[in-house]
């Protein structure tokens, strides 16, 4: 049985990936400091899979903690999710983002070198493309200067990994996610935003459940069919499965000494109003929303060219926008019933 270390495994995408890895028969070790995640999520993962991940609680910026994690087990691969991800907060506190997101990566790569671990999957983002001139966005699209410290940590992380791969026998895949949304079909795990959500779908579900009064739709005057921004929303379970495929690719040895970047999206773009319509349909209720001013920094439209992921990962998104909205809604209702904040 192969063992996978999942950093940030109690987080939103991390926990869904741990479920898919356990279901695929891997032994899973989670390293998480639970600063933006909750302990009960690990119990929920156990309920879903009837399997138990091993958990190390601590900070990956702490080298002693990282050494402890690596001394305790031999890992066949690492999936590195643990990072801060709030764009606005990163503008206010850039050093917090650079320190956390980069020190943790460097410590992990160091530990890989010291322990002979050669397989690494990195959690990157379509934010590296900025405002793309050509759509859909393929992996060949030149990267643009990052518009936030958060985005910059993703770009710098990709560069650090690139240089590391050049320096030794090491195989890395960076998955560039588009807009992950939705929750596990069991409704036992899902996204847990801290405070008022910045992202669309948790704001939609929190408005519908009565936690927020009204959703603001940021901008109705974009050059799109209905005037609202277009995104490539990807179901978090499809995204989690892409990580299992990436691990499998690394284990085949095809990626030996390679550094690969792969878009993970559906290839379809939906507007904010289309997303709201889908939510209203599956939840059978009207959403209280209002079109307001544009939000600074928003890209008008972005969606993925998925050719590479389809080809080299043998992966394709299977769940549609309605599945995303319904699962997010079921998770919101579960949280309310169980007083999960
Ligand atoms: N939106 C609203 N109202 C809200 C929240 C969002 O109208 O309350 C709109 C945004 O303006 C945008 C769309 O919904 O048009 C999606 O916004 P999100 O905040 O959900 O997602 P973003 O595309 O802005 O951000 C996502 C990730 C970031 C990543 C970025 C890269 O959350 O981590 O994609 O483009 F950096």
mmCIF file of C-alpha atoms and ligand atoms in Angstrom:
data_model
loop_
_atom_site.group_PDB
_atom_site.id
_atom_site.type_symbol
_atom_site.label_atom_id
_atom_site.label_comp_id
_atom_site.label_asym_id
_atom_site.label_seq_id
_atom_site.Cartn_x
_atom_site.Cartn_y
_atom_site.Cartn_z
ATOM 1 C CA UNK A 1 0.000 0.000 0.000
ATOM 2 C CA UNK A 2 1.453 3.367 -1.003
ATOM 3 C CA UNK A 3 1.478 6.217 1.494
ATOM 4 C CA UNK A 4 0.590 9.778 0.540
ATOM 5 C CA UNK A 5 1.311 12.816 2.699
ATOM 6 C CA UNK A 6 -1.445 15.404 2.255
ATOM 7 C CA UNK A 7 -0.621 18.803 3.700
ATOM 8 C CA UNK A 8 -3.710 20.854 4.446
ATOM 9 C CA UNK A 9 -5.674 17.613 4.389
ATOM 10 C CA UNK A 10 -8.341 18.956 6.736
ATOM 11 C CA UNK A 11 -9.069 21.887 4.433
ATOM 12 C CA UNK A 12 -11.712 22.245 1.739
ATOM 13 C CA UNK A 13 -9.989 20.695 -1.277
ATOM 14 C CA UNK A 14 -7.622 18.691 0.949
ATOM 15 C CA UNK A 15 -10.372 16.815 2.801
ATOM 16 C CA UNK A 16 -12.187 15.896 -0.428
ATOM 17 C CA UNK A 17 -8.888 14.639 -1.842
ATOM 18 C CA UNK A 18 -8.171 12.575 1.292
ATOM 19 C CA UNK A 19 -11.564 10.886 0.778
ATOM 20 C CA UNK A 20 -10.734 10.015 -2.843
ATOM 21 C CA UNK A 21 -7.249 8.757 -1.905
ATOM 22 C CA UNK A 22 -8.596 6.540 0.897
ATOM 23 C CA UNK A 23 -11.302 5.214 -1.443
ATOM 24 C CA UNK A 24 -8.614 4.451 -4.026
ATOM 25 C CA UNK A 25 -6.755 2.322 -1.440
ATOM 26 C CA UNK A 26 -3.920 4.637 -0.408
ATOM 27 C CA UNK A 27 -2.670 5.076 3.137
ATOM 28 C CA UNK A 28 -3.036 8.779 3.930
ATOM 29 C CA UNK A 29 -1.129 10.949 6.371
ATOM 30 C CA UNK A 30 -2.475 14.464 6.939
ATOM 31 C CA UNK A 31 -0.335 17.364 8.146
ATOM 32 C CA UNK A 32 -2.415 20.393 9.084
ATOM 33 C CA UNK A 33 -2.209 23.170 11.652
ATOM 34 C CA UNK A 34 -6.021 23.572 11.678
ATOM 35 C CA UNK A 35 -5.685 27.347 11.542
ATOM 36 C CA UNK A 36 -8.296 27.608 8.789
ATOM 37 C CA UNK A 37 -9.811 24.121 9.131
ATOM 38 C CA UNK A 38 -11.689 22.156 11.788
ATOM 39 C CA UNK A 39 -10.854 18.906 13.571
ATOM 40 C CA UNK A 40 -14.315 17.374 13.083
ATOM 41 C CA UNK A 41 -13.698 17.260 9.314
ATOM 42 C CA UNK A 42 -11.247 14.394 9.903
ATOM 43 C CA UNK A 43 -13.977 12.433 11.730
ATOM 44 C CA UNK A 44 -16.345 13.113 8.836
ATOM 45 C CA UNK A 45 -13.743 11.751 6.400
ATOM 46 C CA UNK A 46 -13.627 8.589 8.512
ATOM 47 C CA UNK A 47 -17.425 8.283 8.416
ATOM 48 C CA UNK A 48 -17.483 8.656 4.618
ATOM 49 C CA UNK A 49 -14.655 6.204 3.909
ATOM 50 C CA UNK A 50 -14.671 3.902 6.961
ATOM 51 C CA UNK A 51 -10.905 4.494 6.959
ATOM 52 C CA UNK A 52 -8.721 6.571 9.189
ATOM 53 C CA UNK A 53 -6.059 8.981 7.989
ATOM 54 C CA UNK A 54 -3.092 9.512 10.333
ATOM 55 C CA UNK A 55 -3.013 13.149 11.455
ATOM 56 C CA UNK A 56 -0.068 15.334 12.473
ATOM 57 C CA UNK A 57 -1.077 18.699 13.866
ATOM 58 C CA UNK A 58 1.507 21.413 13.392
ATOM 59 C CA UNK A 59 2.946 24.144 11.249
ATOM 60 C CA UNK A 60 4.914 23.284 8.112
ATOM 61 C CA UNK A 61 6.886 26.502 8.528
ATOM 62 C CA UNK A 62 8.412 24.824 11.578
ATOM 63 C CA UNK A 63 11.300 22.640 10.392
ATOM 64 C CA UNK A 64 11.225 20.438 13.488
ATOM 65 C CA UNK A 65 7.567 19.636 12.877
ATOM 66 C CA UNK A 66 8.315 18.797 9.236
ATOM 67 C CA UNK A 67 11.172 16.514 10.317
ATOM 68 C CA UNK A 68 8.854 14.736 12.767
ATOM 69 C CA UNK A 69 6.284 14.158 10.025
ATOM 70 C CA UNK A 70 8.950 12.714 7.711
ATOM 71 C CA UNK A 71 10.586 10.609 10.442
ATOM 72 C CA UNK A 72 7.278 8.988 11.325
ATOM 73 C CA UNK A 73 6.512 7.514 7.884
ATOM 74 C CA UNK A 74 8.001 6.801 4.476
ATOM 75 C CA UNK A 75 6.011 8.656 1.825
ATOM 76 C CA UNK A 76 5.610 7.639 -1.799
ATOM 77 C CA UNK A 77 4.223 11.036 -2.773
ATOM 78 C CA UNK A 78 3.187 14.377 -1.345
ATOM 79 C CA UNK A 79 0.201 16.526 -2.207
ATOM 80 C CA UNK A 80 0.787 20.039 -0.921
ATOM 81 C CA UNK A 81 -2.396 22.021 -0.263
ATOM 82 C CA UNK A 82 -1.543 23.829 2.964
ATOM 83 C CA UNK A 83 -1.552 27.564 2.223
ATOM 84 C CA UNK A 84 -3.390 30.789 2.893
ATOM 85 C CA UNK A 85 -5.774 31.688 0.070
ATOM 86 C CA UNK A 86 -7.684 34.897 0.773
ATOM 87 C CA UNK A 87 -6.829 37.362 -1.996
ATOM 88 C CA UNK A 88 -7.930 40.493 -0.067
ATOM 89 C CA UNK A 89 -6.151 39.518 3.137
ATOM 90 C CA UNK A 90 -2.962 38.895 1.153
ATOM 91 C CA UNK A 91 -3.039 42.505 -0.047
ATOM 92 C CA UNK A 92 -3.364 43.745 3.548
ATOM 93 C CA UNK A 93 -0.825 41.324 5.031
ATOM 94 C CA UNK A 94 1.572 40.344 2.242
ATOM 95 C CA UNK A 95 4.364 39.071 4.493
ATOM 96 C CA UNK A 96 1.988 36.708 6.271
ATOM 97 C CA UNK A 97 1.287 35.145 2.842
ATOM 98 C CA UNK A 98 4.871 35.080 1.596
ATOM 99 C CA UNK A 99 6.132 33.579 4.867
ATOM 100 C CA UNK A 100 3.463 30.941 5.242
ATOM 101 C CA UNK A 101 3.031 29.847 1.631
ATOM 102 C CA UNK A 102 6.724 29.885 0.696
ATOM 103 C CA UNK A 103 8.467 28.710 3.898
ATOM 104 C CA UNK A 104 6.180 25.693 4.109
ATOM 105 C CA UNK A 105 6.912 24.754 0.483
ATOM 106 C CA UNK A 106 10.671 25.170 0.944
ATOM 107 C CA UNK A 107 10.650 23.071 4.122
ATOM 108 C CA UNK A 108 8.715 20.332 2.366
ATOM 109 C CA UNK A 109 11.024 20.251 -0.671
ATOM 110 C CA UNK A 110 14.006 20.172 1.677
ATOM 111 C CA UNK A 111 12.489 17.207 3.485
ATOM 112 C CA UNK A 112 11.843 15.491 0.126
ATOM 113 C CA UNK A 113 15.522 15.913 -0.763
ATOM 114 C CA UNK A 114 16.670 14.609 2.630
ATOM 115 C CA UNK A 115 14.335 11.616 2.564
ATOM 116 C CA UNK A 116 14.585 10.567 -1.085
ATOM 117 C CA UNK A 117 10.972 11.433 -1.949
ATOM 118 C CA UNK A 118 10.514 12.139 -5.623
ATOM 119 C CA UNK A 119 6.815 12.638 -6.282
ATOM 120 C CA UNK A 120 5.100 15.959 -5.597
ATOM 121 C CA UNK A 121 1.729 17.462 -6.505
ATOM 122 C CA UNK A 122 1.300 21.179 -5.948
ATOM 123 C CA UNK A 123 -1.932 23.061 -5.519
ATOM 124 C CA UNK A 124 -1.693 25.965 -7.955
ATOM 125 C CA UNK A 125 -4.304 28.281 -9.420
ATOM 126 C CA UNK A 126 -5.543 29.768 -12.684
ATOM 127 C CA UNK A 127 -4.750 33.094 -11.032
ATOM 128 C CA UNK A 128 -1.242 32.696 -12.530
ATOM 129 C CA UNK A 129 -2.737 33.569 -15.955
ATOM 130 C CA UNK A 130 -4.083 36.958 -14.814
ATOM 131 C CA UNK A 131 -6.400 38.438 -17.471
ATOM 132 C CA UNK A 132 -5.918 36.078 -20.417
ATOM 133 C CA UNK A 133 -6.011 37.497 -23.941
ATOM 134 C CA UNK A 134 -7.076 34.233 -25.570
ATOM 135 C CA UNK A 135 -9.766 31.837 -24.337
ATOM 136 C CA UNK A 136 -9.909 29.036 -23.399
ATOM 137 C CA UNK A 137 -6.687 29.330 -21.398
ATOM 138 C CA UNK A 138 -4.147 26.636 -22.195
ATOM 139 C CA UNK A 139 -1.045 25.856 -20.178
ATOM 140 C CA UNK A 140 1.029 27.574 -22.905
ATOM 141 C CA UNK A 141 -0.582 30.929 -22.125
ATOM 142 C CA UNK A 142 2.147 33.274 -20.900
ATOM 143 C CA UNK A 143 1.825 34.055 -17.199
ATOM 144 C CA UNK A 144 1.088 37.627 -16.193
ATOM 145 C CA UNK A 145 2.322 39.704 -13.305
ATOM 146 C CA UNK A 146 0.317 38.605 -10.273
ATOM 147 C CA UNK A 147 -2.362 41.019 -9.100
ATOM 148 C CA UNK A 148 -2.153 39.985 -5.431
ATOM 149 C CA UNK A 149 0.490 38.659 -3.025
ATOM 150 C CA UNK A 150 -1.603 35.457 -2.839
ATOM 151 C CA UNK A 151 -1.374 35.027 -6.628
ATOM 152 C CA UNK A 152 2.307 35.851 -6.471
ATOM 153 C CA UNK A 153 2.934 33.075 -3.911
ATOM 154 C CA UNK A 154 1.443 30.613 -6.431
ATOM 155 C CA UNK A 155 3.714 31.918 -9.210
ATOM 156 C CA UNK A 156 6.812 31.939 -7.004
ATOM 157 C CA UNK A 157 5.966 28.451 -5.709
ATOM 158 C CA UNK A 158 5.789 27.161 -9.295
ATOM 159 C CA UNK A 159 9.199 28.762 -9.950
ATOM 160 C CA UNK A 160 10.719 27.247 -6.800
ATOM 161 C CA UNK A 161 9.453 23.810 -7.855
ATOM 162 C CA UNK A 162 10.794 24.354 -11.393
ATOM 163 C CA UNK A 163 14.299 25.126 -10.107
ATOM 164 C CA UNK A 164 14.144 22.227 -7.657
ATOM 165 C CA UNK A 165 13.226 19.758 -10.435
ATOM 166 C CA UNK A 166 16.200 21.009 -12.482
ATOM 167 C CA UNK A 167 18.548 20.354 -9.571
ATOM 168 C CA UNK A 168 17.751 16.712 -8.833
ATOM 169 C CA UNK A 169 15.720 13.656 -9.721
ATOM 170 C CA UNK A 170 12.259 14.890 -8.824
ATOM 171 C CA UNK A 171 8.830 14.678 -10.441
ATOM 172 C CA UNK A 172 6.330 17.448 -9.943
ATOM 173 C CA UNK A 173 2.846 18.223 -11.175
ATOM 174 C CA UNK A 174 1.305 21.615 -10.424
ATOM 175 C CA UNK A 175 -2.461 21.571 -10.863
ATOM 176 C CA UNK A 176 -3.862 24.962 -11.794
ATOM 177 C CA UNK A 177 -7.393 25.007 -10.426
ATOM 178 C CA UNK A 178 -10.112 27.174 -11.887
ATOM 179 C CA UNK A 179 -13.033 27.900 -9.477
ATOM 180 C CA UNK A 180 -13.557 24.996 -7.052
ATOM 181 C CA UNK A 181 -17.086 24.854 -5.621
ATOM 182 C CA UNK A 182 -19.584 22.334 -4.225
ATOM 183 C CA UNK A 183 -19.284 19.672 -1.566
ATOM 184 C CA UNK A 184 -19.185 15.904 -1.094
ATOM 185 C CA UNK A 185 -22.467 14.172 -1.986
ATOM 186 C CA UNK A 186 -22.763 12.873 1.596
ATOM 187 C CA UNK A 187 -22.960 16.541 2.739
ATOM 188 C CA UNK A 188 -20.567 15.571 5.548
ATOM 189 C CA UNK A 189 -17.696 17.731 4.296
ATOM 190 C CA UNK A 190 -17.595 21.003 2.383
ATOM 191 C CA UNK A 191 -16.210 24.499 2.395
ATOM 192 C CA UNK A 192 -16.009 26.301 5.762
ATOM 193 C CA UNK A 193 -15.379 29.975 5.037
ATOM 194 C CA UNK A 194 -14.003 32.089 7.860
ATOM 195 C CA UNK A 195 -16.249 35.068 8.522
ATOM 196 C CA UNK A 196 -18.056 36.595 5.580
ATOM 197 C CA UNK A 197 -17.266 34.572 2.433
ATOM 198 C CA UNK A 198 -15.287 36.235 -0.355
ATOM 199 C CA UNK A 199 -16.259 33.653 -2.931
ATOM 200 C CA UNK A 200 -19.516 33.445 -4.827
ATOM 201 C CA UNK A 201 -20.973 30.046 -3.971
ATOM 202 C CA UNK A 202 -20.596 30.123 -0.161
ATOM 203 C CA UNK A 203 -22.070 33.633 -0.232
ATOM 204 C CA UNK A 204 -25.011 32.346 -2.278
ATOM 205 C CA UNK A 205 -25.734 29.452 0.093
ATOM 206 C CA UNK A 206 -25.285 31.598 3.225
ATOM 207 C CA UNK A 207 -27.713 34.169 1.795
ATOM 208 C CA UNK A 208 -30.256 31.485 0.992
ATOM 209 C CA UNK A 209 -30.034 29.989 4.505
ATOM 210 C CA UNK A 210 -30.481 33.444 6.081
ATOM 211 C CA UNK A 211 -26.950 34.043 7.404
ATOM 212 C CA UNK A 212 -26.455 36.945 4.947
ATOM 213 C CA UNK A 213 -29.123 39.387 3.933
ATOM 214 C CA UNK A 214 -28.350 39.822 0.255
ATOM 215 C CA UNK A 215 -25.835 38.700 -2.325
ATOM 216 C CA UNK A 216 -24.095 41.504 -4.184
ATOM 217 C CA UNK A 217 -23.427 40.599 -7.807
ATOM 218 C CA UNK A 218 -20.239 42.481 -8.581
ATOM 219 C CA UNK A 219 -20.742 44.235 -11.902
ATOM 220 C CA UNK A 220 -23.503 43.950 -14.487
ATOM 221 C CA UNK A 221 -21.767 45.898 -17.249
ATOM 222 C CA UNK A 222 -19.047 43.489 -18.365
ATOM 223 C CA UNK A 223 -18.692 42.620 -22.010
ATOM 224 C CA UNK A 224 -20.411 39.234 -21.581
ATOM 225 C CA UNK A 225 -23.860 38.020 -22.756
ATOM 226 C CA UNK A 226 -25.627 38.986 -19.492
ATOM 227 C CA UNK A 227 -23.097 41.574 -18.287
ATOM 228 C CA UNK A 228 -21.730 39.494 -15.369
ATOM 229 C CA UNK A 229 -18.322 37.811 -15.099
ATOM 230 C CA UNK A 230 -17.700 34.343 -16.460
ATOM 231 C CA UNK A 231 -15.831 31.611 -14.564
ATOM 232 C CA UNK A 232 -15.026 27.931 -14.986
ATOM 233 C CA UNK A 233 -16.628 26.420 -11.871
ATOM 234 C CA UNK A 234 -15.307 22.962 -11.058
ATOM 235 C CA UNK A 235 -16.886 20.524 -8.585
ATOM 236 C CA UNK A 236 -14.522 19.905 -5.677
ATOM 237 C CA UNK A 237 -15.031 16.117 -5.978
ATOM 238 C CA UNK A 238 -13.963 16.178 -9.640
ATOM 239 C CA UNK A 239 -10.992 18.286 -8.571
ATOM 240 C CA UNK A 240 -10.117 15.815 -5.796
ATOM 241 C CA UNK A 241 -10.198 12.959 -8.328
ATOM 242 C CA UNK A 242 -7.765 14.889 -10.550
ATOM 243 C CA UNK A 243 -5.245 14.709 -7.677
ATOM 244 C CA UNK A 244 -5.556 10.923 -7.527
ATOM 245 C CA UNK A 245 -4.930 10.840 -11.290
ATOM 246 C CA UNK A 246 -1.892 13.091 -10.873
ATOM 247 C CA UNK A 247 -0.488 10.739 -8.221
ATOM 248 C CA UNK A 248 -1.097 7.758 -10.522
ATOM 249 C CA UNK A 249 0.722 9.563 -13.337
ATOM 250 C CA UNK A 250 3.715 10.193 -11.080
ATOM 251 C CA UNK A 251 3.773 6.508 -10.060
ATOM 252 C CA UNK A 252 3.850 5.317 -13.694
ATOM 253 C CA UNK A 253 7.226 7.043 -14.014
ATOM 254 C CA UNK A 254 6.098 8.884 -17.176
ATOM 255 C CA UNK A 255 6.709 12.192 -15.432
ATOM 256 C CA UNK A 256 10.219 11.195 -14.341
ATOM 257 C CA UNK A 257 12.329 14.304 -13.907
ATOM 258 C CA UNK A 258 9.527 16.364 -15.328
ATOM 259 C CA UNK A 259 7.822 19.421 -14.100
ATOM 260 C CA UNK A 260 4.278 19.572 -15.400
ATOM 261 C CA UNK A 261 1.569 22.225 -15.151
ATOM 262 C CA UNK A 262 -1.992 21.114 -15.780
ATOM 263 C CA UNK A 263 -5.242 23.110 -15.857
ATOM 264 C CA UNK A 264 -8.079 21.616 -13.860
ATOM 265 C CA UNK A 265 -11.437 22.977 -14.946
ATOM 266 C CA UNK A 266 -14.485 21.869 -16.896
ATOM 267 C CA UNK A 267 -13.700 23.948 -19.979
ATOM 268 C CA UNK A 268 -17.098 25.642 -19.708
ATOM 269 C CA UNK A 269 -17.650 29.191 -18.519
ATOM 270 C CA UNK A 270 -20.758 30.290 -16.652
ATOM 271 C CA UNK A 271 -21.783 33.804 -15.686
ATOM 272 C CA UNK A 272 -22.610 34.841 -12.126
ATOM 273 C CA UNK A 273 -26.286 35.107 -13.102
ATOM 274 C CA UNK A 274 -26.226 31.616 -14.640
ATOM 275 C CA UNK A 275 -24.726 30.272 -11.414
ATOM 276 C CA UNK A 276 -27.496 31.999 -9.425
ATOM 277 C CA UNK A 277 -30.190 30.575 -11.770
ATOM 278 C CA UNK A 278 -28.786 27.094 -11.305
ATOM 279 C CA UNK A 279 -28.833 27.562 -7.528
ATOM 280 C CA UNK A 280 -32.432 28.794 -7.590
ATOM 281 C CA UNK A 281 -33.459 25.787 -9.683
ATOM 282 C CA UNK A 282 -31.879 23.089 -7.524
ATOM 283 C CA UNK A 283 -32.765 24.716 -4.184
ATOM 284 C CA UNK A 284 -36.293 25.558 -5.369
ATOM 285 C CA UNK A 285 -36.117 29.041 -3.912
ATOM 286 C CA UNK A 286 -35.507 32.612 -5.012
ATOM 287 C CA UNK A 287 -32.227 34.194 -4.012
ATOM 288 C CA UNK A 288 -32.113 37.757 -2.732
ATOM 289 C CA UNK A 289 -29.464 39.406 -4.898
ATOM 290 C CA UNK A 290 -28.664 42.791 -6.354
ATOM 291 C CA UNK A 291 -26.315 43.833 -9.133
ATOM 292 C CA UNK A 292 -23.844 46.380 -7.724
ATOM 293 C CA UNK A 293 -20.546 48.006 -8.736
ATOM 294 C CA UNK A 294 -17.691 45.913 -10.083
ATOM 295 C CA UNK A 295 -15.259 44.415 -7.552
ATOM 296 C CA UNK A 296 -11.695 45.679 -8.016
ATOM 297 C CA UNK A 297 -9.358 43.131 -9.561
ATOM 298 C CA UNK A 298 -12.011 40.838 -11.083
ATOM 299 C CA UNK A 299 -11.187 39.258 -14.444
ATOM 300 C CA UNK A 300 -14.032 39.565 -16.983
ATOM 301 C CA UNK A 301 -13.989 35.983 -18.160
ATOM 302 C CA UNK A 302 -11.774 32.956 -17.752
ATOM 303 C CA UNK A 303 -12.214 29.280 -18.534
ATOM 304 C CA UNK A 304 -9.850 26.397 -19.090
ATOM 305 C CA UNK A 305 -8.564 24.546 -22.094
ATOM 306 C CA UNK A 306 -8.817 21.047 -20.636
ATOM 307 C CA UNK A 307 -7.087 19.178 -23.481
ATOM 308 C CA UNK A 308 -3.957 18.432 -21.450
ATOM 309 C CA UNK A 309 -5.739 17.130 -18.352
ATOM 310 C CA UNK A 310 -7.986 14.950 -20.515
ATOM 311 C CA UNK A 311 -4.972 13.568 -22.364
ATOM 312 C CA UNK A 312 -2.213 13.074 -19.839
ATOM 313 C CA UNK A 313 -4.207 12.580 -16.647
ATOM 314 C CA UNK A 314 -6.998 10.673 -18.397
ATOM 315 C CA UNK A 315 -9.325 12.850 -16.347
ATOM 316 C CA UNK A 316 -12.452 14.775 -17.213
ATOM 317 C CA UNK A 317 -14.882 16.691 -15.015
ATOM 318 C CA UNK A 318 -18.076 14.667 -14.653
ATOM 319 C CA UNK A 319 -20.302 16.880 -12.506
ATOM 320 C CA UNK A 320 -22.211 19.886 -13.834
ATOM 321 C CA UNK A 321 -23.171 23.291 -12.449
ATOM 322 C CA UNK A 322 -26.450 21.975 -10.966
ATOM 323 C CA UNK A 323 -24.518 19.214 -9.143
ATOM 324 C CA UNK A 324 -22.161 21.860 -7.754
ATOM 325 C CA UNK A 325 -24.954 24.100 -6.524
ATOM 326 C CA UNK A 326 -27.070 21.294 -5.071
ATOM 327 C CA UNK A 327 -24.154 19.766 -3.148
ATOM 328 C CA UNK A 328 -23.106 23.200 -1.824
ATOM 329 C CA UNK A 329 -26.699 23.812 -0.743
ATOM 330 C CA UNK A 330 -27.000 20.412 1.000
ATOM 331 C CA UNK A 331 -23.750 21.135 2.878
ATOM 332 C CA UNK A 332 -25.041 24.565 3.969
ATOM 333 C CA UNK A 333 -28.227 22.943 5.293
ATOM 334 C CA UNK A 334 -26.177 20.270 7.091
ATOM 335 C CA UNK A 335 -24.090 23.000 8.734
ATOM 336 C CA UNK A 336 -27.217 24.798 9.917
ATOM 337 C CA UNK A 337 -28.824 21.634 11.315
ATOM 338 C CA UNK A 338 -25.624 20.755 13.165
ATOM 339 C CA UNK A 339 -24.723 24.286 14.321
ATOM 340 C CA UNK A 340 -21.477 24.280 12.354
ATOM 341 C CA UNK A 341 -20.153 27.809 12.029
HETATM 342 N N1 LIG B 1 -18.927 37.375 -7.026
HETATM 343 C C1 LIG B 1 -20.065 38.143 -6.805
HETATM 344 N N2 LIG B 1 -20.475 38.322 -5.514
HETATM 345 C C2 LIG B 1 -19.812 37.784 -4.449
HETATM 346 C C3 LIG B 1 -18.660 37.001 -4.689
HETATM 347 C C4 LIG B 1 -18.255 36.832 -5.996
HETATM 348 O O1 LIG B 1 -20.683 38.646 -7.734
HETATM 349 O O2 LIG B 1 -20.235 38.003 -3.313
HETATM 350 C C5 LIG B 1 -18.496 37.160 -8.413
HETATM 351 C C6 LIG B 1 -17.103 37.707 -8.678
HETATM 352 O O3 LIG B 1 -17.165 39.073 -9.010
HETATM 353 C C7 LIG B 1 -16.667 36.808 -9.822
HETATM 354 C C8 LIG B 1 -17.365 35.464 -9.538
HETATM 355 O O4 LIG B 1 -18.430 35.792 -8.654
HETATM 356 O O5 LIG B 1 -17.145 37.307 -11.020
HETATM 357 C C9 LIG B 1 -16.460 34.458 -8.866
HETATM 358 O O6 LIG B 1 -15.860 35.067 -7.745
HETATM 359 P P1 LIG B 1 -15.088 34.231 -6.631
HETATM 360 O O7 LIG B 1 -14.658 35.204 -5.586
HETATM 361 O O8 LIG B 1 -15.918 33.075 -6.194
HETATM 362 O O9 LIG B 1 -13.863 33.628 -7.400
HETATM 363 P P2 LIG B 1 -12.698 34.390 -8.181
HETATM 364 O O10 LIG B 1 -12.802 33.967 -9.601
HETATM 365 O O11 LIG B 1 -12.644 35.823 -7.902
HETATM 366 O O12 LIG B 1 -11.431 33.794 -7.412
HETATM 367 C C10 LIG B 1 -11.011 32.480 -7.624
HETATM 368 C C11 LIG B 1 -10.326 31.939 -6.364
HETATM 369 C C12 LIG B 1 -9.054 32.661 -6.097
HETATM 370 C C13 LIG B 1 -8.190 32.716 -7.320
HETATM 371 C C14 LIG B 1 -8.958 33.267 -8.488
HETATM 372 C C15 LIG B 1 -8.191 33.188 -9.753
HETATM 373 O O13 LIG B 1 -11.179 32.051 -5.251
HETATM 374 O O14 LIG B 1 -8.364 31.962 -5.072
HETATM 375 O O15 LIG B 1 -10.137 32.486 -8.686
HETATM 376 O O16 LIG B 1 -8.870 33.823 -10.789
HETATM 377 F F1 LIG B 1 -7.115 33.506 -7.116
#
